[in-house]
């Protein structure tokens, strides 16, 4: 019996740093672009596999751990699930349905939630800290909120884990934070947490032969108005690079005059 | 170039390339300079199942042939021959268990070697016994149901890093080669110590060390086969392992050729790339042709070995001889093409030349390979 399931959420993104956006529809141009696993999600996969290895080496949790990768995306994203298997994930499920298209982060998280619910005994969800294309970093926190479970973003080290709780360290801009949280929980990870391994030969052979189930909206029990474009609360209206405007004014005169003028200007700009 | 690899063989190549590009190349110059054993890389190689290749599935392996081992070795050698030597030396250490071990010995030792959790080593050479391996002085004296080992092994690859050692010792000095026996010795056995670490010309990141046995008690059940079977064990092991030394040589030569071709296109003298000079072109053409011939011979020797053919000594020796001589020539020519830059440590070809030299020496010098080939010719005829 598998008692601990670790779910790794991965997303297919364009395999290029030059992301092009269609100015009319404000959607990503995906045609003709090679796709890869979102870079941060490769750390999520590795951490899932490492946690499994760690739990397996502990006599208490031996033989009871499984790592499952899921992605919501078009049929082509099956390839990233196979890659995840070659990297040590035990099995994978593709969430795919025309009705999922156009999902914002909320609709994405809801779809992922309904998929995760179908597994018994899941104890941990690992996500990347953000994606290369959408780049919001919202899916993880939203998912945790929907499940009402703890969420630790930017986890950099899992100090301890067992069936019921874990101790996680995370890196903030100016400090480290360490949390003890109850499981089930969700975490998001970046490149601080590990160095992803190279695929194994047995993994590659398994990945090649594996049947990857596809779950559609029916299997997830989701109604049309909850998913895809219709289930999305947000819509990208416009994408642009913010302009920053600098204006420099030199103040001249004696020190008193300068101070006077500066004071007046700051007051005028309601800075003081 | 198409080598008609199966999908699985291509996967092996791809995995090795990824390890080479992501792990080995970024670390090789520093590991070489400082003589750092690449423990992390070896762990990665283990995780990727590459130690499993030649070991039967029953013992946690993947049951492939020597050919697959050669593919992996060649690719790893393109990155760093130190890493490939470490990888291959573990194979050299466990092949005796595979070819001569009992069922219990295989069950006990092979799974941890297949997973890469443990490394193996092969201890034959001594200060006074190199090419003349039958003159080893390490003694194993029977005492109840154990043997007591005394003696010193020299230049043992993976010495200190390996957990499992195949050690050759004489149980009956009066019988010469027929008095030699092979034992499995575990690191940590009382009386088994490590001596000096060698400071080498090349493959500097690989560990080469002395093994010292002082009244080291080994249970009799750790003997491979029976008393007096050690020399045959060593020779049969070499028959299997030599194509992989050829593959090491092909890999390092290939890497040097790639460096030379790339450099010749970007280096300009007399207002043109040096690749436009026929003298350079002809060197490159010779290098590529020799490498292709060496590769063909290595692949052939490996496939014949995998076919189950028994008389493989000659072909196996030929592949090692020809490929290692090719590697030496090609790496020296690569330096010539890079000129003074090739002589500098900023470029990897000087290291490749230093590394390539070992393939002409270990697992039997090339003179010894010629002795083997000639002996077979005289014994069995030229066909
Ligand atoms: C400007 C813009 C244009 C877009 N255009 C399109 C488009 O044309 N077509 C389209 O399909 N989407 C498009 N999206 C994507 C979609 O809205 C979001 O990508 C998706 O909802 C996830 O949000 P995110 O990428 O910001 O994920 P983040 O919240 O940054 O992701 C965090 C983590 O959540 C997990 N995760 C995220 N998405 C998935 C998923 N689908 N499956 C499994 N795990 C996941 C991963 O672990 C990821 O690392 C667009 C997004 C933006 C901002
Ligand atoms: C880096 C390195 C790693 C090694 N790793 C291992 C290891 O893991 N395990 C192990 O057991 N050994 C190992 N060796 C030892 C290696 O196998 C020996 O160095 C090799 O067999 C040659 O022995 P020798 O150095 O004593 O040379 P010698 O036998 O002293 O030879 C000197 C010269 O004489 C020539 N010669 C000798 N006999 C003949 C003959 N009959 N006919 C013609 N020419 C002859 C040789 O070809 C050579 O040119 C390693 C050596 C090195 C340098």
XYZ file of C-alpha atoms and ligand atoms in Angstrom:
761
model
C 0.000 0.000 0.000
C 1.334 3.388 -0.943
C 0.759 5.709 1.954
C 2.635 8.833 0.972
C 1.992 10.385 -2.409
C 3.951 13.388 -3.510
C 2.347 15.340 -6.341
C 4.596 17.393 -8.563
C 2.907 20.020 -10.760
C 4.784 20.810 -13.933
C 4.081 23.031 -16.878
C 5.262 23.029 -20.455
C 6.794 26.342 -21.522
C 8.527 27.615 -24.648
C 12.140 26.447 -24.720
C 13.456 29.885 -25.414
C 14.071 33.040 -23.484
C 12.547 35.111 -26.251
C 8.873 34.880 -25.549
C 6.715 36.447 -28.209
C 3.257 37.719 -27.549
C 0.551 38.149 -30.146
C -0.299 41.860 -29.804
C -3.881 41.330 -31.001
C -4.961 38.497 -28.725
C -2.438 39.126 -25.960
C -1.637 35.446 -25.797
C 1.698 33.736 -26.104
C 2.743 32.716 -29.572
C 3.339 28.994 -29.166
C 3.504 27.853 -32.780
C 6.810 26.527 -33.982
C 8.476 26.938 -30.631
C 10.179 24.007 -28.974
C 8.719 23.385 -25.546
C 10.404 22.217 -22.370
C 9.589 21.675 -18.707
C 9.386 25.017 -16.935
C 12.873 25.353 -15.417
C 11.675 25.747 -11.825
C 9.508 22.668 -12.191
C 12.630 20.566 -12.841
C 13.665 21.399 -9.261
C 10.196 20.377 -8.107
C 10.601 17.002 -9.835
C 14.055 16.488 -8.358
C 12.893 17.407 -4.870
C 9.963 15.005 -5.137
C 12.284 12.189 -6.164
C 14.815 13.060 -3.452
C 12.114 13.130 -0.790
C 10.971 9.736 -1.948
C 14.512 8.376 -1.717
C 14.853 9.935 1.709
C 11.567 8.541 2.966
C 12.428 5.130 1.558
C 15.704 5.054 3.437
C 13.766 5.610 6.642
C 12.460 2.248 7.951
C 9.204 3.880 9.117
C 8.177 5.077 5.686
C 9.824 2.406 3.547
C 7.977 1.075 0.489
C 5.139 3.520 0.855
C 6.119 6.505 -1.238
C 5.095 7.426 -4.751
C 5.866 10.537 -6.791
C 3.256 11.559 -9.355
C 3.652 14.316 -11.924
C 0.654 16.161 -13.333
C 0.296 18.875 -15.894
C -2.637 20.709 -17.360
C -2.016 21.437 -20.985
C -2.505 20.382 -24.576
C -1.783 16.820 -25.680
C 1.778 17.696 -26.644
C 2.594 18.326 -23.004
C 2.621 14.566 -22.547
C 6.286 14.793 -23.518
C 7.210 16.657 -20.346
C 5.459 13.996 -18.290
C 7.583 11.332 -19.984
C 10.650 13.372 -19.224
C 9.563 13.569 -15.584
C 9.327 9.778 -15.509
C 12.835 9.465 -16.936
C 13.962 11.652 -14.039
C 12.537 9.315 -11.426
C 8.833 10.149 -11.113
C 6.782 6.957 -10.698
C 3.816 7.886 -12.880
C 2.112 10.823 -14.488
C -1.320 12.105 -15.466
C -2.129 14.579 -18.212
C -5.061 16.927 -17.613
C -6.258 17.846 -21.029
C -9.506 19.078 -22.461
C -10.356 21.760 -25.008
C -12.430 23.376 -22.285
C -9.301 23.948 -20.153
C -7.882 26.354 -22.739
C -7.413 29.949 -21.768
C -7.329 29.230 -18.041
C -5.992 31.947 -15.782
C -4.146 31.054 -12.590
C -7.381 30.519 -10.645
C -8.912 28.173 -13.213
C -5.549 26.395 -13.497
C -5.333 25.912 -9.737
C -8.929 24.680 -9.569
C -8.293 22.136 -12.299
C -5.128 20.938 -10.581
C -6.994 20.734 -7.276
C -9.691 18.503 -8.720
C -7.059 16.226 -10.187
C -5.108 15.991 -6.929
C -8.314 15.184 -5.025
C -8.586 11.998 -7.041
C -5.463 10.564 -5.417
C -5.785 9.087 -1.936
C -3.095 9.716 0.601
C -1.408 12.636 -1.101
C 0.680 14.399 1.503
C 2.639 17.012 -0.368
C 2.293 19.093 -3.526
C 5.466 20.539 -4.985
C 5.330 23.337 -7.554
C 7.854 25.547 -9.250
C 8.069 29.020 -7.752
C 6.858 30.563 -11.016
C 6.710 29.830 -14.713
C 8.851 31.200 -17.474
C 5.876 32.309 -19.546
C 2.933 33.158 -17.274
C 5.355 34.162 -14.530
C 2.746 34.927 -11.871
C 3.741 32.489 -9.126
C 0.079 32.390 -8.113
C -0.938 28.837 -8.890
C 0.755 27.352 -5.782
C -0.731 29.730 -3.202
C -4.157 29.524 -4.846
C -4.091 25.760 -4.850
C -3.123 25.660 -1.164
C -5.891 28.134 -0.397
C -8.462 25.976 -2.196
C -7.379 22.950 -0.160
C -6.987 25.029 2.989
C -3.533 23.575 3.609
C -0.238 25.269 4.545
C 1.846 26.761 1.743
C 5.536 27.629 1.888
C 6.808 29.456 -1.158
C 10.472 29.576 -2.235
C 11.449 26.553 -0.136
C 15.226 26.169 -0.211
C 15.749 23.170 2.049
C 13.554 20.484 3.527
C 15.191 19.810 6.840
C 12.873 17.058 8.028
C 9.907 15.152 6.712
C 7.766 12.262 7.851
C 4.223 11.136 7.247
C 2.600 13.923 9.197
C 4.832 17.000 9.193
C 7.850 18.661 7.705
C 10.361 21.358 8.531
C 11.100 23.688 5.629
C 13.602 26.467 5.285
C 13.105 29.217 2.764
C 15.141 32.055 1.426
C 13.695 35.551 1.518
C 15.356 38.711 0.224
C 17.065 39.473 3.499
C 16.693 36.399 5.691
C 16.040 32.699 6.000
C 12.802 31.487 7.543
C 12.179 28.039 8.952
C 8.685 26.614 9.320
C 7.328 23.465 10.815
C 4.146 22.592 8.947
C 1.562 19.848 9.067
C 1.008 17.649 6.065
C -0.729 17.713 3.663
C 0.873 20.905 2.469
C 2.139 22.588 -0.672
C 5.531 24.144 -1.332
C 7.095 25.949 -4.247
C 10.764 25.656 -5.101
C 13.482 27.371 -7.110
C 17.059 26.639 -8.007
C 18.372 26.998 -4.452
C 16.896 23.679 -3.378
C 18.851 21.126 -5.436
C 20.712 20.254 -8.615
C 18.394 18.183 -10.815
C 19.820 14.849 -11.859
C 20.458 13.545 -15.348
C 17.824 11.013 -16.484
C 18.553 7.361 -15.807
C 18.536 4.640 -18.422
C 15.844 2.662 -16.622
C 13.845 5.874 -16.279
C 14.126 6.584 -19.993
C 13.057 3.054 -20.879
C 10.099 3.280 -18.478
C 9.176 6.702 -19.874
C 9.157 5.343 -23.387
C 6.762 2.515 -22.603
C 4.544 4.158 -20.003
C 0.851 4.657 -20.718
C -0.012 8.149 -19.561
C -3.665 8.536 -18.624
C -5.487 11.655 -19.780
C -8.137 13.145 -17.517
C -10.666 15.505 -19.053
C -13.243 17.777 -17.453
C -15.667 14.888 -17.075
C -13.160 12.818 -15.133
C -12.397 15.761 -12.911
C -16.100 16.445 -12.382
C -15.705 20.050 -13.445
C -18.359 22.163 -15.043
C -17.616 24.373 -18.011
C -18.100 27.616 -16.150
C -15.361 26.705 -13.647
C -12.625 25.974 -16.142
C -10.689 27.464 -19.015
C -11.566 30.910 -20.212
C -15.034 30.881 -18.655
C -13.679 29.902 -15.236
C -11.097 32.661 -15.318
C -11.598 35.763 -13.224
C -8.766 37.581 -14.934
C -8.051 38.268 -18.514
C -4.922 39.763 -19.937
C -6.015 42.984 -21.602
C -2.683 44.352 -22.588
C 0.950 43.511 -22.153
C 3.610 46.187 -22.183
C 6.976 47.017 -20.733
C 6.509 49.731 -18.104
C 8.062 53.057 -19.031
C 9.993 54.853 -16.358
C 10.320 58.581 -16.817
C 13.240 60.456 -15.315
C 13.367 64.211 -15.086
C 16.373 65.997 -13.685
C 16.351 69.555 -12.469
C 19.542 71.186 -11.257
C 19.138 73.574 -8.345
C 21.517 76.472 -8.293
C 22.302 79.377 -5.960
C 23.675 79.622 -2.434
C 23.128 76.850 0.128
C 20.150 78.652 1.714
C 18.465 79.296 -1.600
C 19.065 75.706 -2.701
C 17.608 74.318 0.510
C 14.644 76.631 0.199
C 13.923 75.597 -3.383
C 14.394 71.889 -2.681
C 12.033 72.116 0.307
C 9.422 73.841 -1.815
C 9.736 71.293 -4.609
C 9.452 68.298 -2.290
C 6.419 69.852 -0.668
C 4.878 70.487 -4.047
C 5.373 66.814 -5.000
C 3.820 65.848 -1.647
C 6.954 64.010 -0.660
C 7.244 65.961 2.562
C 27.789 9.600 -38.528
C 25.313 6.743 -38.191
C 26.366 3.753 -36.106
C 23.071 1.876 -36.330
C 22.431 2.099 -32.630
C 19.229 0.762 -31.128
C 16.956 3.139 -29.274
C 18.320 1.922 -25.949
C 21.930 2.332 -27.090
C 21.152 5.853 -28.252
C 19.675 6.576 -24.818
C 22.960 5.493 -23.228
C 24.854 7.867 -25.492
C 22.422 10.723 -24.781
C 22.624 10.255 -21.022
C 26.424 10.267 -21.151
C 26.461 13.384 -23.328
C 24.275 15.192 -20.850
C 26.555 14.180 -17.981
C 29.588 15.268 -20.013
C 28.156 18.656 -20.938
C 26.490 19.532 -17.674
C 28.776 17.978 -15.103
C 32.106 16.807 -16.474
C 33.295 19.590 -18.780
C 32.627 22.435 -16.312
C 34.693 20.648 -13.630
C 37.454 18.914 -15.561
C 40.163 21.579 -15.659
C 40.080 22.185 -11.928
C 39.797 18.497 -11.080
C 42.827 17.865 -13.301
C 44.885 20.708 -11.900
C 44.185 19.868 -8.266
C 43.809 16.111 -8.614
C 40.287 16.155 -7.164
C 38.450 12.829 -7.308
C 35.099 13.561 -9.040
C 32.874 11.895 -6.442
C 29.716 13.828 -7.402
C 30.080 12.947 -11.052
C 30.582 9.284 -10.237
C 27.444 9.417 -8.099
C 25.547 10.908 -11.030
C 26.855 8.160 -13.318
C 25.597 5.614 -10.799
C 22.179 7.261 -10.569
C 21.905 7.160 -14.340
C 22.245 3.345 -14.271
C 25.516 3.279 -16.208
C 27.193 0.867 -13.775
C 24.255 -1.478 -14.303
C 24.924 -2.038 -17.998
C 27.042 -5.168 -18.075
C 25.686 -6.768 -14.905
C 22.837 -9.295 -15.368
C 19.348 -8.163 -14.349
C 19.264 -10.839 -11.697
C 21.898 -8.893 -9.742
C 20.387 -5.455 -10.208
C 21.988 -4.804 -13.579
C 20.575 -4.252 -17.043
C 22.234 -7.188 -18.731
C 23.606 -5.359 -21.754
C 26.790 -6.329 -23.554
C 30.315 -4.937 -23.598
C 29.301 -2.905 -26.651
C 26.989 -0.746 -24.526
C 29.767 -0.360 -21.960
C 32.026 0.817 -24.785
C 29.448 3.380 -25.927
C 29.177 4.785 -22.414
C 32.943 4.738 -21.897
C 33.614 6.470 -25.209
C 31.180 9.276 -24.440
C 32.451 9.789 -20.898
C 36.011 9.868 -22.261
C 35.036 12.692 -24.613
C 34.457 14.689 -21.459
C 37.272 13.559 -19.183
C 39.340 10.409 -19.303
C 39.773 10.559 -15.500
C 36.056 10.011 -15.097
C 35.966 7.272 -17.728
C 38.931 5.532 -16.086
C 37.194 5.575 -12.719
C 34.059 4.193 -14.336
C 35.942 1.521 -16.272
C 38.119 0.518 -13.312
C 35.040 -0.331 -11.300
C 34.067 -2.633 -14.156
C 37.548 -4.127 -14.132
C 37.050 -4.750 -10.417
C 33.699 -6.501 -10.784
C 34.220 -8.447 -14.010
C 36.230 -11.109 -12.076
C 33.180 -11.607 -9.838
C 30.974 -11.873 -12.922
C 33.181 -14.350 -14.776
C 34.460 -16.437 -11.848
C 32.288 -15.643 -8.835
C 29.957 -18.116 -7.153
C 26.214 -17.480 -7.009
C 26.537 -16.313 -3.383
C 29.385 -13.943 -4.241
C 27.386 -12.464 -7.100
C 24.302 -12.017 -4.933
C 26.345 -10.448 -2.190
C 28.486 -8.005 -4.145
C 26.987 -7.170 -7.522
C 23.793 -5.268 -6.596
C 25.614 -2.445 -4.762
C 28.161 -2.254 -7.588
C 25.394 -2.162 -10.202
C 23.679 0.758 -8.512
C 26.955 2.637 -8.211
C 26.501 2.835 -4.450
C 29.884 1.109 -4.229
C 32.882 1.187 -6.541
C 35.177 -1.728 -7.267
C 38.911 -1.899 -8.004
C 41.294 -4.412 -9.503
C 44.560 -5.085 -7.667
C 47.142 -6.977 -9.660
C 50.200 -4.758 -10.290
C 53.077 -4.553 -7.799
C 56.338 -2.623 -7.817
C 58.210 -5.625 -9.213
C 55.354 -7.122 -11.224
C 53.920 -5.028 -14.059
C 53.873 -6.639 -17.465
C 55.110 -9.804 -15.812
C 52.029 -10.128 -13.647
C 52.788 -13.740 -12.784
C 55.730 -12.634 -10.650
C 53.565 -10.989 -7.963
C 54.852 -11.346 -4.413
C 51.695 -10.725 -2.424
C 51.080 -13.929 -0.508
C 47.894 -15.551 0.704
C 48.454 -18.288 3.264
C 45.638 -20.596 4.316
C 44.839 -20.538 8.025
C 41.773 -22.557 9.058
C 38.866 -21.222 7.022
C 40.631 -17.983 6.126
C 43.581 -16.770 4.155
C 46.141 -14.332 5.535
C 47.220 -11.727 2.982
C 50.589 -9.953 3.046
C 52.014 -7.680 0.380
C 51.656 -4.351 -1.411
C 49.792 -3.521 -4.618
C 50.824 -0.471 -6.603
C 49.006 1.993 -8.879
C 45.549 0.644 -8.233
C 42.853 2.765 -9.839
C 40.007 3.623 -7.418
C 42.326 2.717 -4.508
C 40.807 4.240 -1.378
C 37.600 5.238 -3.186
C 36.371 1.703 -3.889
C 34.641 -0.501 -1.334
C 35.216 -3.817 -3.104
C 38.662 -5.003 -4.301
C 39.583 -7.989 -6.416
C 43.071 -8.840 -5.192
C 45.504 -11.240 -6.792
C 47.903 -13.075 -4.478
C 50.032 -16.148 -4.673
C 48.794 -19.138 -2.719
C 51.612 -21.267 -4.073
C 54.725 -19.362 -5.243
C 56.426 -22.507 -6.513
C 53.725 -22.837 -9.196
C 54.241 -19.328 -10.647
C 51.203 -18.128 -12.618
C 49.322 -21.309 -11.672
C 49.853 -20.526 -8.014
C 47.972 -17.238 -8.143
C 44.494 -16.903 -6.620
C 41.961 -14.093 -6.629
C 40.127 -12.766 -3.560
C 37.339 -10.291 -2.907
C 38.537 -7.931 -0.197
C 36.289 -5.316 1.381
C 37.515 -1.887 2.417
C 37.759 -1.721 6.177
C 38.987 -5.299 6.616
C 41.578 -5.188 9.438
C 45.095 -5.307 8.000
C 44.045 -3.634 4.725
C 45.452 -0.117 4.473
C 45.970 2.465 1.755
C 49.420 3.808 0.920
C 50.531 6.747 -1.101
C 48.401 8.537 -3.667
C 50.177 8.992 -6.971
C 50.826 12.363 -8.583
C 50.413 11.644 -12.282
C 51.035 13.052 -15.761
C 47.422 12.567 -16.813
C 44.055 11.241 -15.632
C 44.931 13.262 -12.570
C 41.422 13.298 -11.142
C 41.321 9.505 -11.018
C 42.578 7.915 -7.813
C 45.709 5.773 -8.185
C 46.924 4.348 -4.926
C 48.898 1.719 -3.095
C 47.072 -1.074 -1.283
C 48.904 -2.516 1.708
C 48.039 -5.858 3.280
C 49.540 -6.713 6.642
C 48.283 -9.985 8.101
C 44.948 -9.245 6.540
C 42.524 -12.079 7.249
C 40.122 -12.907 4.414
C 37.432 -15.592 4.817
C 37.960 -18.494 2.395
C 34.485 -17.904 0.964
C 35.886 -14.676 -0.546
C 38.161 -16.590 -2.883
C 37.043 -16.425 -6.516
C 36.782 -19.888 -8.032
C 39.518 -22.070 -6.520
C 43.195 -21.869 -5.635
C 45.428 -21.301 -8.637
C 42.668 -19.810 -10.803
C 43.737 -16.192 -10.253
C 45.875 -15.692 -13.318
C 43.219 -17.102 -15.635
C 40.676 -14.874 -13.936
C 42.840 -11.825 -14.630
C 43.396 -12.761 -18.276
C 39.705 -13.474 -18.910
C 38.842 -10.178 -17.290
C 41.251 -8.310 -19.567
C 39.782 -10.011 -22.634
C 36.418 -8.522 -21.684
C 37.685 -5.137 -20.547
C 40.188 -4.243 -23.262
C 37.672 -3.077 -25.879
C 36.540 -0.524 -23.284
C 40.111 0.786 -23.019
C 39.922 1.137 -26.797
C 36.673 3.048 -26.320
C 38.390 5.375 -23.836
C 41.012 6.094 -26.458
C 38.422 6.715 -29.186
C 36.539 9.100 -26.898
C 39.524 11.224 -25.965
C 40.694 11.288 -29.603
C 37.240 12.372 -30.746
C 37.241 15.208 -28.219
C 40.650 16.388 -29.435
C 39.493 16.275 -33.057
C 36.432 18.369 -32.223
C 38.610 20.971 -30.512
C 41.010 21.031 -33.454
C 38.284 21.397 -36.091
C 36.553 24.205 -34.200
C 39.776 26.057 -33.521
C 41.009 25.784 -37.102
C 37.924 27.650 -38.277
C 38.231 30.585 -35.894
C 42.008 31.083 -35.830
C 43.143 33.471 -38.539
C 46.734 33.806 -39.773
C 47.929 35.399 -42.991
C 44.462 36.859 -43.351
C 42.619 33.576 -43.480
C 41.384 30.847 -41.160
C 44.076 28.221 -40.617
C 41.538 25.620 -41.811
C 42.156 26.968 -45.308
C 45.737 25.656 -45.248
C 46.021 22.263 -46.818
C 48.600 21.179 -44.238
C 45.988 21.655 -41.522
C 43.217 20.089 -43.605
C 45.268 16.963 -44.186
C 46.067 16.600 -40.512
C 42.372 16.877 -39.695
C 41.501 14.367 -42.413
C 44.058 11.876 -41.090
C 42.895 12.331 -37.525
C 39.245 11.770 -38.440
C 40.045 8.737 -40.582
C 42.177 7.120 -37.901
C 39.509 7.709 -35.265
C 36.813 6.191 -37.468
C 38.992 3.121 -38.097
C 39.738 2.772 -34.389
C 36.068 3.113 -33.527
C 35.121 0.456 -36.058
C 37.685 -1.948 -34.589
C 36.567 -1.256 -31.005
C 32.880 -1.712 -31.854
C 33.680 -4.890 -33.748
C 35.770 -6.332 -30.889
C 32.973 -5.498 -28.460
C 30.307 -7.100 -30.630
C 32.361 -10.236 -31.168
C 32.885 -10.446 -27.399
C 29.123 -10.069 -26.914
C 28.428 -12.825 -29.442
C 29.773 -15.346 -26.963
C 32.847 -16.127 -29.051
C 35.527 -17.610 -26.793
C 38.762 -16.706 -28.586
C 38.626 -12.969 -28.239
C 42.126 -12.217 -26.902
C 43.573 -11.244 -30.255
C 40.774 -8.962 -31.400
C 40.371 -7.453 -27.971
C 44.125 -6.717 -27.823
C 44.049 -5.267 -31.338
C 41.269 -2.850 -30.478
C 43.130 -1.569 -27.420
C 46.431 -1.344 -29.282
C 45.145 0.439 -32.351
C 42.784 2.814 -30.596
C 45.314 3.885 -27.966
C 48.030 4.536 -30.554
C 45.451 6.542 -32.515
C 44.529 8.576 -29.444
C 48.167 9.436 -28.835
C 48.712 10.543 -32.421
C 45.495 12.477 -32.665
C 45.907 14.340 -29.382
C 49.470 15.361 -30.287
C 48.273 16.577 -33.687
C 45.444 18.485 -32.042
C 48.013 20.416 -30.020
C 49.929 21.087 -33.233
C 46.819 22.530 -34.846
C 46.194 24.791 -31.877
C 49.848 25.854 -31.925
C 51.039 27.628 -28.789
C 47.473 27.869 -27.514
C 47.310 24.105 -27.606
C 50.267 23.994 -25.245
C 48.487 26.192 -22.714
C 46.150 25.017 -19.962
C 43.494 27.470 -21.134
C 42.664 24.961 -23.859
C 41.766 21.355 -23.089
C 43.929 19.608 -25.701
C 47.148 19.485 -23.660
C 45.191 17.621 -20.972
C 43.793 15.266 -23.574
C 47.321 14.444 -24.713
C 48.493 13.830 -21.146
C 45.437 11.673 -20.522
C 45.647 9.726 -23.780
C 49.094 8.350 -22.900
C 47.729 6.076 -20.205
C 45.679 4.084 -22.708
C 48.946 2.789 -24.198
C 50.128 1.629 -20.780
C 47.444 0.237 -18.514
C 45.610 -3.074 -18.822
C 48.753 -4.353 -20.519
C 51.175 -2.084 -22.373
C 50.909 -1.944 -26.132
C 54.030 -4.094 -26.382
C 52.209 -6.732 -24.364
C 49.166 -6.386 -26.670
C 51.441 -7.139 -29.607
C 52.804 -10.173 -27.756
C 49.233 -11.406 -27.269
C 48.312 -10.836 -30.913
C 51.484 -12.502 -32.196
C 51.113 -15.459 -29.872
C 47.579 -16.049 -31.110
C 48.731 -15.778 -34.721
C 51.413 -18.346 -34.169
C 49.175 -20.622 -32.118
C 46.036 -20.479 -34.265
C 47.235 -19.231 -37.628
C 46.545 -15.982 -39.390
C 42.834 -16.507 -40.057
C 0.377 37.136 -20.692
C -0.054 35.729 -20.557
C -0.428 35.035 -21.697
C -0.816 33.731 -21.607
N -1.181 33.067 -22.730
C -1.555 31.765 -22.647
C -1.914 31.036 -23.790
O -1.925 31.575 -24.877
N -2.251 29.722 -23.663
C -2.227 29.117 -22.438
O -2.503 27.912 -22.337
N -1.877 29.785 -21.333
C -1.557 31.094 -21.411
N -1.237 31.756 -20.293
C -1.006 30.929 -19.168
C -1.945 30.787 -18.070
O -2.767 31.843 -17.859
C -1.065 30.596 -16.903
O 0.169 30.202 -17.344
C -1.504 29.499 -16.023
O -2.706 29.810 -15.467
C -0.497 29.300 -14.896
O -0.037 30.503 -14.404
P 1.481 30.824 -14.398
O 2.078 30.353 -15.660
O 1.679 32.232 -14.028
O 1.969 29.863 -13.279
P 2.703 30.175 -11.927
O 1.718 30.482 -10.879
O 3.837 31.113 -12.156
O 3.263 28.721 -11.746
C 3.723 28.234 -10.505
C 3.767 26.747 -10.574
O 2.471 26.221 -10.705
C 2.501 25.027 -11.450
N 1.699 25.168 -12.658
C 1.384 26.278 -13.321
N 0.646 25.999 -14.402
C 0.473 24.670 -14.426
C -0.188 23.769 -15.288
N -0.833 24.188 -16.361
N -0.137 22.461 -14.997
C 0.507 22.009 -13.904
N 1.160 22.819 -13.046
C 1.134 24.134 -13.305
C 3.958 24.799 -11.780
O 4.547 24.028 -10.773
C 4.515 26.188 -11.757
O 5.893 26.230 -11.556
C -0.831 33.091 -20.359
C -0.423 33.777 -19.237
C -0.065 35.102 -19.310
C 0.344 35.856 -18.083
C 47.574 5.429 -13.909
C 47.726 3.964 -13.787
C 46.656 3.205 -13.331
C 46.790 1.832 -13.171
N 45.730 1.096 -12.665
C 45.923 -0.210 -12.373
C 44.895 -0.957 -11.727
O 43.807 -0.457 -11.452
N 45.151 -2.244 -11.396
C 46.340 -2.839 -11.677
O 46.517 -3.998 -11.333
N 47.319 -2.161 -12.310
C 47.146 -0.860 -12.669
N 48.143 -0.164 -13.292
C 49.376 -0.831 -13.643
C 49.546 -1.076 -15.148
O 48.699 -2.088 -15.589
C 51.027 -1.376 -15.382
O 51.697 -0.142 -15.247
C 51.290 -1.977 -16.727
O 50.783 -3.281 -16.780
C 52.778 -1.997 -17.074
O 53.576 -2.441 -16.042
P 54.852 -1.596 -15.588
O 54.386 -0.200 -15.439
O 55.436 -2.235 -14.413
O 55.825 -1.643 -16.809
P 56.962 -2.762 -17.141
O 56.319 -4.078 -17.161
O 58.097 -2.513 -16.223
O 57.320 -2.325 -18.582
C 58.297 -1.338 -18.925
C 58.459 -1.335 -20.428
O 58.934 -2.619 -20.865
C 58.068 -3.158 -21.838
N 57.989 -4.620 -21.681
C 57.811 -5.301 -20.513
N 57.772 -6.610 -20.776
C 57.894 -6.759 -22.105
C 57.915 -7.876 -22.994
N 57.743 -9.119 -22.536
N 58.024 -7.635 -24.309
C 58.164 -6.365 -24.801
N 58.162 -5.283 -24.002
C 58.041 -5.487 -22.678
C 56.726 -2.501 -21.555
O 55.893 -2.530 -22.697
C 57.144 -1.115 -21.187
O 57.365 -0.359 -22.338
C 48.013 1.202 -13.498
C 49.063 1.974 -13.973
C 48.947 3.324 -14.115
C 50.111 4.109 -14.608
